[in-house]
Amino acid sequence: MVKGEPEGLIQGRKILFVTTISRTIEGFLLPYAKAIRDAGGTVDAMCSGEIDDIEGDFRKIWSEKFTRNPVLSFIQMPFLLMRIRRSIDCEGYDVVHVHTPIASFITRLSMGLINKSKRPKVIYTAHGFHFHPLGKRIANTLFKSMENIASRYTDYIITINEWDYEAARKFRFIKEDRIIYIKGIGVDSREYDPARVSDANIEELRREIGCEGNTKLFCMIGEFIPRKRHIDVVDAVMELRDAAIKVVFVGDGRLKSLIEKEIRERDLAEKVVILGYRNDIPNILKASEALL
C-alpha cells in the first residue's frame, strides 16, 4: 500500500511482489500479502527458488531465474526482460512492488518495454542501497548509475533506514515527495515476546547445540555474505577461546562453507556452531545473552 492511500483503494487491485529469491517473500512479505487479500485485492509473486512454502499465500507465483550473481544476471537480462514484460502485460497488474537489488533493477527496466499508458505503478523497497561510504569507488559509481536508470521507471521508493532515505533525496532518484521512509520492514512483535518462550524450549535448544552449564550463548543471525562479516566474529572468538562462551550463526549463504572451514581449521567447533536456516528464532534470541 502506498502511504496515504485508504485501504478501500486496494479492493479489486492486482498487485505483484517481485524478489530475487523466495525466502525474501517468506521472511518479510507474507503479512503484507495477507493484508492485501483481506482488503479485497489480488496478490501474486515473482521470484526464484523454492516456492512450496509460499504457494498458499498467493493467487499465482511466477518462477523466474533471478540470480544474485551480477555477471550471470547481465547475461540473462535480455531473456528476463522479455519474460517479465510479457507476464506483467498479460496480467494487467495495477501495482508492481519490487524488492532486492537484482530483481528490482531488471523488473523496473522491463517497464520501459511496456506502453506508458498501460504501465503499472512501481514501488521499490530498498533494503539497503549497494552504494555506501565504505564501498569502492567503481562499485559505488556502478550501483548509483543503475539506480538512476531504474528510477526512471519507479513511482515510489520506500527506504527502511535513514541513510538510504537521505541518499535517495540527495541523488534525486525520483521526486522527493515520492520517497518514503519507514523504520524497518516491520515485524509482529508478538512473535518475539520472550514470555511466549518456555524454559523447556531454552533447555532443549542449549542441549542441541551443546551449551552446557554456565556457558554464555551469543547469536548472529544473517546471510553468509561478505558484508555481514562473520569472519570478524570468528576472529573475536579466537581471542576469547578460553572464556565460557558459545556463538551460534543462524542463516545460509555462499560463504557458509568457507566459514565452516575456518572454524574447523582454528579448532573452534566447540565454540562456534552454524545452525543454518531456522524457524525457532524467538527461542534462540531468548537463550542468548546478546545478538551480534
mmCIF file of C-alpha atoms in Angstrom:
data_model
loop_
_atom_site.group_PDB
_atom_site.id
_atom_site.type_symbol
_atom_site.label_atom_id
_atom_site.label_comp_id
_atom_site.label_asym_id
_atom_site.label_seq_id
_atom_site.Cartn_x
_atom_site.Cartn_y
_atom_site.Cartn_z
ATOM 1 C CA MET A 1 0.000 0.000 0.000
ATOM 2 C CA VAL A 2 1.259 3.476 -0.812
ATOM 3 C CA LYS A 3 1.449 5.784 2.168
ATOM 4 C CA GLY A 4 -1.665 7.892 2.489
ATOM 5 C CA GLU A 5 -3.926 5.635 0.417
ATOM 6 C CA PRO A 6 -7.044 4.354 2.210
ATOM 7 C CA GLU A 7 -7.449 0.599 2.325
ATOM 8 C CA GLY A 8 -10.537 0.880 0.133
ATOM 9 C CA LEU A 9 -8.346 1.644 -2.858
ATOM 10 C CA ILE A 10 -6.806 -1.844 -2.617
ATOM 11 C CA GLN A 11 -10.117 -3.560 -3.327
ATOM 12 C CA GLY A 12 -10.140 -5.003 -6.822
ATOM 13 C CA ARG A 13 -6.480 -4.158 -7.477
ATOM 14 C CA LYS A 14 -3.956 -6.686 -8.814
ATOM 15 C CA ILE A 15 -0.574 -6.431 -7.126
ATOM 16 C CA LEU A 16 2.679 -8.264 -7.874
ATOM 17 C CA PHE A 17 5.566 -8.725 -5.421
ATOM 18 C CA VAL A 18 8.980 -9.322 -7.026
ATOM 19 C CA THR A 19 12.096 -10.537 -5.198
ATOM 20 C CA THR A 20 15.287 -12.274 -6.271
ATOM 21 C CA ILE A 21 14.687 -15.323 -4.063
ATOM 22 C CA SER A 22 11.587 -16.836 -2.489
ATOM 23 C CA ARG A 23 12.980 -16.635 1.037
ATOM 24 C CA THR A 24 12.721 -12.855 0.978
ATOM 25 C CA ILE A 25 8.995 -13.242 0.431
ATOM 26 C CA GLU A 26 8.727 -15.938 3.082
ATOM 27 C CA GLY A 27 10.718 -13.932 5.617
ATOM 28 C CA PHE A 28 9.307 -10.438 5.078
ATOM 29 C CA LEU A 29 6.293 -10.127 2.812
ATOM 30 C CA LEU A 30 3.657 -12.701 3.765
ATOM 31 C CA PRO A 31 1.873 -10.393 6.268
ATOM 32 C CA TYR A 32 1.559 -7.761 3.519
ATOM 33 C CA ALA A 33 0.165 -10.330 1.102
ATOM 34 C CA LYS A 34 -2.462 -11.264 3.690
ATOM 35 C CA ALA A 35 -3.328 -7.609 4.301
ATOM 36 C CA ILE A 36 -3.865 -7.076 0.566
ATOM 37 C CA ARG A 37 -6.113 -10.142 0.323
ATOM 38 C CA ASP A 38 -8.072 -9.052 3.395
ATOM 39 C CA ALA A 39 -8.578 -5.623 1.793
ATOM 40 C CA GLY A 40 -10.064 -7.252 -1.305
ATOM 41 C CA GLY A 41 -7.031 -7.161 -3.574
ATOM 42 C CA THR A 42 -5.351 -9.882 -5.624
ATOM 43 C CA VAL A 43 -1.683 -10.533 -4.906
ATOM 44 C CA ASP A 44 0.814 -12.566 -6.950
ATOM 45 C CA ALA A 45 4.561 -13.130 -6.580
ATOM 46 C CA MET A 46 7.598 -13.458 -8.843
ATOM 47 C CA CYS A 47 10.893 -14.940 -7.620
ATOM 48 C CA SER A 48 13.438 -17.720 -7.977
ATOM 49 C CA GLY A 49 13.942 -20.614 -5.593
ATOM 50 C CA GLU A 50 11.630 -22.999 -3.773
ATOM 51 C CA ILE A 51 8.010 -21.842 -3.738
ATOM 52 C CA ASP A 52 6.325 -24.715 -1.879
ATOM 53 C CA ASP A 53 6.215 -22.814 1.424
ATOM 54 C CA ILE A 54 4.544 -19.716 -0.060
ATOM 55 C CA GLU A 55 2.234 -21.157 -2.717
ATOM 56 C CA GLY A 56 -0.840 -20.939 -0.488
ATOM 57 C CA ASP A 57 -0.294 -17.225 0.124
ATOM 58 C CA PHE A 58 -0.588 -16.059 -3.478
ATOM 59 C CA ARG A 59 -3.029 -16.494 -6.323
ATOM 60 C CA LYS A 60 -0.154 -17.129 -8.712
ATOM 61 C CA ILE A 61 3.633 -17.368 -8.469
ATOM 62 C CA TRP A 62 5.849 -16.610 -11.458
ATOM 63 C CA SER A 63 9.092 -18.590 -11.268
ATOM 64 C CA GLU A 64 11.943 -16.641 -12.853
ATOM 65 C CA LYS A 65 15.649 -17.451 -12.992
ATOM 66 C CA PHE A 66 16.835 -14.467 -10.985
ATOM 67 C CA THR A 67 20.342 -14.799 -9.567
ATOM 68 C CA ARG A 68 22.429 -12.741 -7.168
ATOM 69 C CA ASN A 69 25.437 -13.114 -9.440
ATOM 70 C CA PRO A 70 25.767 -9.738 -11.273
ATOM 71 C CA VAL A 71 27.657 -11.220 -14.259
ATOM 72 C CA LEU A 72 25.152 -14.032 -14.799
ATOM 73 C CA SER A 73 22.299 -11.560 -14.331
ATOM 74 C CA PHE A 74 23.729 -9.376 -17.087
ATOM 75 C CA ILE A 75 23.961 -12.373 -19.442
ATOM 76 C CA GLN A 76 20.378 -13.437 -18.697
ATOM 77 C CA MET A 77 18.949 -9.920 -18.738
ATOM 78 C CA PRO A 78 17.547 -9.797 -22.317
ATOM 79 C CA PHE A 79 15.690 -13.075 -21.761
ATOM 80 C CA LEU A 80 14.378 -11.976 -18.351
ATOM 81 C CA LEU A 81 13.312 -8.544 -19.565
ATOM 82 C CA MET A 82 11.068 -10.052 -22.219
ATOM 83 C CA ARG A 83 9.599 -12.697 -19.919
ATOM 84 C CA ILE A 84 8.837 -10.213 -17.160
ATOM 85 C CA ARG A 85 7.335 -7.732 -19.589
ATOM 86 C CA ARG A 86 5.045 -10.418 -21.025
ATOM 87 C CA SER A 87 3.940 -11.585 -17.571
ATOM 88 C CA ILE A 88 3.146 -8.084 -16.326
ATOM 89 C CA ASP A 89 1.464 -7.064 -19.576
ATOM 90 C CA CYS A 90 -0.588 -10.257 -19.705
ATOM 91 C CA GLU A 91 -1.942 -9.948 -16.155
ATOM 92 C CA GLY A 92 -2.530 -6.195 -16.230
ATOM 93 C CA TYR A 93 -1.190 -5.542 -12.743
ATOM 94 C CA ASP A 94 -2.087 -2.249 -11.105
ATOM 95 C CA VAL A 95 0.959 -2.220 -8.829
ATOM 96 C CA VAL A 96 4.339 -3.963 -9.027
ATOM 97 C CA HIS A 97 6.232 -3.874 -5.733
ATOM 98 C CA VAL A 98 9.891 -4.804 -6.200
ATOM 99 C CA HIS A 99 12.492 -5.785 -3.597
ATOM 100 C CA THR A 100 16.183 -6.793 -3.569
ATOM 101 C CA PRO A 101 18.731 -5.217 -5.961
ATOM 102 C CA ILE A 102 18.924 -7.628 -8.911
ATOM 103 C CA ALA A 103 15.225 -8.426 -9.263
ATOM 104 C CA SER A 104 14.215 -4.821 -8.686
ATOM 105 C CA PHE A 105 16.617 -3.476 -11.318
ATOM 106 C CA ILE A 106 15.649 -5.965 -14.031
ATOM 107 C CA THR A 107 11.924 -5.673 -13.324
ATOM 108 C CA ARG A 108 11.961 -1.875 -13.334
ATOM 109 C CA LEU A 109 13.987 -1.898 -16.530
ATOM 110 C CA SER A 110 11.364 -4.126 -18.136
ATOM 111 C CA MET A 111 8.812 -1.358 -17.567
ATOM 112 C CA GLY A 112 10.493 0.547 -20.387
ATOM 113 C CA LEU A 113 9.176 -2.145 -22.753
ATOM 114 C CA ILE A 114 5.572 -1.533 -21.711
ATOM 115 C CA ASN A 115 3.468 1.251 -23.191
ATOM 116 C CA LYS A 116 3.408 4.072 -20.651
ATOM 117 C CA SER A 117 -0.397 4.178 -20.662
ATOM 118 C CA LYS A 118 -0.515 0.506 -19.638
ATOM 119 C CA ARG A 119 2.413 0.574 -17.216
ATOM 120 C CA PRO A 120 1.563 -0.310 -13.592
ATOM 121 C CA LYS A 121 2.605 1.804 -10.637
ATOM 122 C CA VAL A 122 6.035 0.643 -9.497
ATOM 123 C CA ILE A 123 7.111 0.713 -5.856
ATOM 124 C CA TYR A 124 10.691 -0.121 -4.916
ATOM 125 C CA THR A 125 11.505 -1.004 -1.315
ATOM 126 C CA ALA A 126 15.247 -0.535 -0.915
ATOM 127 C CA HIS A 127 16.520 -2.979 1.682
ATOM 128 C CA GLY A 128 19.882 -1.215 1.503
ATOM 129 C CA PHE A 129 21.426 0.587 -1.466
ATOM 130 C CA HIS A 130 24.563 -1.136 -2.749
ATOM 131 C CA PHE A 131 26.490 2.129 -2.856
ATOM 132 C CA HIS A 132 27.670 3.436 0.509
ATOM 133 C CA PRO A 133 30.589 5.299 2.161
ATOM 134 C CA LEU A 134 32.582 2.103 2.728
ATOM 135 C CA GLY A 135 32.131 0.857 -0.834
ATOM 136 C CA LYS A 136 34.784 1.050 -3.534
ATOM 137 C CA ARG A 137 34.537 3.984 -5.931
ATOM 138 C CA ILE A 138 33.951 1.893 -9.061
ATOM 139 C CA ALA A 139 31.284 -0.250 -7.384
ATOM 140 C CA ASN A 140 29.560 2.807 -5.909
ATOM 141 C CA THR A 141 29.521 4.545 -9.280
ATOM 142 C CA LEU A 142 28.113 1.449 -10.996
ATOM 143 C CA PHE A 143 25.347 0.839 -8.458
ATOM 144 C CA LYS A 144 24.417 4.519 -8.314
ATOM 145 C CA SER A 145 24.174 4.624 -12.117
ATOM 146 C CA MET A 146 21.981 1.510 -12.119
ATOM 147 C CA GLU A 147 19.677 3.126 -9.582
ATOM 148 C CA ASN A 148 19.466 6.289 -11.682
ATOM 149 C CA ILE A 149 18.461 4.250 -14.730
ATOM 150 C CA ALA A 150 15.907 2.097 -12.909
ATOM 151 C CA SER A 151 14.403 5.104 -11.147
ATOM 152 C CA ARG A 152 13.082 6.337 -14.487
ATOM 153 C CA TYR A 153 10.506 3.565 -14.180
ATOM 154 C CA THR A 154 9.863 3.933 -10.432
ATOM 155 C CA ASP A 155 6.876 5.763 -8.961
ATOM 156 C CA TYR A 156 7.727 5.404 -5.273
ATOM 157 C CA ILE A 157 10.856 4.462 -3.329
ATOM 158 C CA ILE A 158 10.452 3.118 0.197
ATOM 159 C CA THR A 159 13.589 3.233 2.335
ATOM 160 C CA ILE A 160 13.911 1.412 5.638
ATOM 161 C CA ASN A 161 16.853 3.279 7.140
ATOM 162 C CA GLU A 162 17.761 6.944 7.412
ATOM 163 C CA TRP A 163 20.957 6.732 5.334
ATOM 164 C CA ASP A 164 19.116 5.318 2.317
ATOM 165 C CA TYR A 165 16.365 7.907 2.714
ATOM 166 C CA GLU A 166 18.839 10.787 2.687
ATOM 167 C CA ALA A 167 20.779 9.227 -0.211
ATOM 168 C CA ALA A 168 17.629 8.851 -2.326
ATOM 169 C CA ARG A 169 16.818 12.515 -1.695
ATOM 170 C CA LYS A 170 20.381 13.718 -2.251
ATOM 171 C CA PHE A 171 20.772 11.975 -5.613
ATOM 172 C CA ARG A 172 17.226 12.855 -6.673
ATOM 173 C CA PHE A 173 16.356 9.425 -7.983
ATOM 174 C CA ILE A 174 12.688 10.475 -8.085
ATOM 175 C CA LYS A 175 10.685 13.425 -6.770
ATOM 176 C CA GLU A 176 11.257 13.937 -3.069
ATOM 177 C CA ASP A 177 7.575 13.655 -2.137
ATOM 178 C CA ARG A 178 7.606 10.100 -3.546
ATOM 179 C CA ILE A 179 10.488 8.941 -1.353
ATOM 180 C CA ILE A 180 9.142 7.366 1.825
ATOM 181 C CA TYR A 181 10.963 6.404 4.995
ATOM 182 C CA ILE A 182 9.661 3.694 7.315
ATOM 183 C CA LYS A 183 11.597 2.309 10.264
ATOM 184 C CA GLY A 184 12.389 -1.206 9.094
ATOM 185 C CA ILE A 185 10.419 -3.770 7.137
ATOM 186 C CA GLY A 186 8.179 -4.457 10.123
ATOM 187 C CA VAL A 187 7.756 -7.423 12.458
ATOM 188 C CA ASP A 188 4.939 -8.855 14.521
ATOM 189 C CA SER A 189 6.321 -8.137 17.985
ATOM 190 C CA ARG A 190 4.031 -10.774 19.498
ATOM 191 C CA GLU A 191 6.081 -13.470 17.757
ATOM 192 C CA TYR A 192 9.181 -12.295 19.624
ATOM 193 C CA ASP A 193 7.607 -11.860 23.057
ATOM 194 C CA PRO A 194 10.042 -13.577 25.488
ATOM 195 C CA ALA A 195 7.092 -14.606 27.644
ATOM 196 C CA ARG A 196 5.975 -16.974 24.885
ATOM 197 C CA VAL A 197 9.226 -18.954 25.101
ATOM 198 C CA SER A 198 9.277 -21.547 27.875
ATOM 199 C CA ASP A 199 12.242 -22.632 29.972
ATOM 200 C CA ALA A 200 11.819 -26.093 28.426
ATOM 201 C CA ASN A 201 12.349 -24.578 24.957
ATOM 202 C CA ILE A 202 15.548 -22.928 26.132
ATOM 203 C CA GLU A 203 16.878 -26.087 27.774
ATOM 204 C CA GLU A 204 16.166 -28.143 24.659
ATOM 205 C CA LEU A 205 17.982 -25.609 22.459
ATOM 206 C CA ARG A 206 21.016 -25.462 24.740
ATOM 207 C CA ARG A 207 21.230 -29.269 24.738
ATOM 208 C CA GLU A 208 21.000 -29.320 20.934
ATOM 209 C CA ILE A 209 23.973 -27.002 20.496
ATOM 210 C CA GLY A 210 25.990 -28.350 23.417
ATOM 211 C CA CYS A 211 25.838 -25.177 25.502
ATOM 212 C CA GLU A 212 26.404 -26.611 28.976
ATOM 213 C CA GLY A 213 26.384 -25.237 32.489
ATOM 214 C CA ASN A 214 27.075 -21.520 32.855
ATOM 215 C CA THR A 215 28.365 -21.073 29.294
ATOM 216 C CA LYS A 216 27.123 -17.773 27.865
ATOM 217 C CA LEU A 217 25.420 -18.018 24.483
ATOM 218 C CA PHE A 218 25.635 -15.362 21.756
ATOM 219 C CA CYS A 219 23.959 -15.441 18.369
ATOM 220 C CA MET A 220 24.443 -13.870 14.958
ATOM 221 C CA ILE A 221 21.544 -14.001 12.510
ATOM 222 C CA GLY A 222 22.286 -13.170 8.898
ATOM 223 C CA GLU A 223 23.119 -14.433 5.448
ATOM 224 C CA PHE A 224 26.669 -15.705 4.899
ATOM 225 C CA ILE A 225 27.867 -12.952 2.575
ATOM 226 C CA PRO A 226 30.973 -10.724 2.808
ATOM 227 C CA ARG A 227 29.309 -7.596 4.173
ATOM 228 C CA LYS A 228 27.843 -9.447 7.157
ATOM 229 C CA ARG A 229 31.421 -10.048 8.427
ATOM 230 C CA HIS A 230 31.005 -13.479 10.048
ATOM 231 C CA ILE A 231 34.789 -13.815 9.899
ATOM 232 C CA ASP A 232 35.146 -10.933 12.366
ATOM 233 C CA VAL A 233 33.108 -12.885 14.903
ATOM 234 C CA VAL A 234 35.267 -15.978 14.326
ATOM 235 C CA ASP A 235 38.373 -13.812 14.917
ATOM 236 C CA ALA A 236 36.870 -12.464 18.151
ATOM 237 C CA VAL A 237 36.034 -15.955 19.414
ATOM 238 C CA MET A 238 39.613 -16.980 18.650
ATOM 239 C CA GLU A 239 40.769 -14.268 21.032
ATOM 240 C CA LEU A 240 38.272 -15.426 23.673
ATOM 241 C CA ARG A 241 38.687 -19.170 23.256
ATOM 242 C CA ASP A 242 39.341 -19.670 26.972
ATOM 243 C CA ALA A 243 36.158 -17.880 28.018
ATOM 244 C CA ALA A 244 32.949 -19.770 28.855
ATOM 245 C CA ILE A 245 31.109 -18.634 25.735
ATOM 246 C CA LYS A 246 29.478 -20.119 22.687
ATOM 247 C CA VAL A 247 28.378 -18.453 19.438
ATOM 248 C CA VAL A 248 25.708 -19.681 17.047
ATOM 249 C CA PHE A 249 25.430 -18.496 13.444
ATOM 250 C CA VAL A 250 21.904 -18.653 12.049
ATOM 251 C CA GLY A 251 21.393 -18.477 8.288
ATOM 252 C CA ASP A 252 22.641 -19.752 4.940
ATOM 253 C CA GLY A 253 24.636 -18.236 2.104
ATOM 254 C CA ARG A 254 27.508 -18.638 -0.308
ATOM 255 C CA LEU A 255 30.237 -18.102 2.334
ATOM 256 C CA LYS A 256 28.844 -20.696 4.718
ATOM 257 C CA SER A 257 31.281 -23.443 3.678
ATOM 258 C CA LEU A 258 34.207 -21.023 3.937
ATOM 259 C CA ILE A 259 33.274 -20.061 7.493
ATOM 260 C CA GLU A 260 32.804 -23.738 8.372
ATOM 261 C CA LYS A 261 36.343 -24.368 7.109
ATOM 262 C CA GLU A 262 37.715 -21.511 9.221
ATOM 263 C CA ILE A 263 36.006 -22.913 12.295
ATOM 264 C CA ARG A 264 37.467 -26.392 11.700
ATOM 265 C CA GLU A 265 40.984 -25.164 10.945
ATOM 266 C CA ARG A 266 41.044 -22.995 14.065
ATOM 267 C CA ASP A 267 39.678 -25.833 16.209
ATOM 268 C CA LEU A 268 36.679 -23.741 17.275
ATOM 269 C CA ALA A 269 33.945 -26.325 16.729
ATOM 270 C CA GLU A 270 33.187 -26.339 20.460
ATOM 271 C CA LYS A 271 32.884 -22.560 20.482
ATOM 272 C CA VAL A 272 31.101 -21.729 17.209
ATOM 273 C CA VAL A 273 28.097 -23.605 15.818
ATOM 274 C CA ILE A 274 26.421 -22.993 12.459
ATOM 275 C CA LEU A 275 22.720 -23.763 12.733
ATOM 276 C CA GLY A 276 21.724 -22.864 9.171
ATOM 277 C CA TYR A 277 18.196 -21.731 8.365
ATOM 278 C CA ARG A 278 15.899 -21.895 11.410
ATOM 279 C CA ASN A 279 12.247 -21.355 12.260
ATOM 280 C CA ASP A 280 12.760 -21.004 16.035
ATOM 281 C CA ILE A 281 14.349 -17.550 16.138
ATOM 282 C CA PRO A 282 12.418 -16.414 19.267
ATOM 283 C CA ASN A 283 13.896 -19.367 21.178
ATOM 284 C CA ILE A 284 17.417 -18.569 20.002
ATOM 285 C CA LEU A 285 17.085 -14.900 20.903
ATOM 286 C CA LYS A 286 15.799 -15.577 24.396
ATOM 287 C CA ALA A 287 18.506 -18.163 25.035
ATOM 288 C CA SER A 288 21.230 -15.707 24.017
ATOM 289 C CA GLU A 289 22.999 -13.098 26.098
ATOM 290 C CA ALA A 290 23.252 -10.770 23.118
ATOM 291 C CA LEU A 291 22.690 -10.556 19.356
ATOM 292 C CA LEU A 292 25.945 -9.922 17.462
#
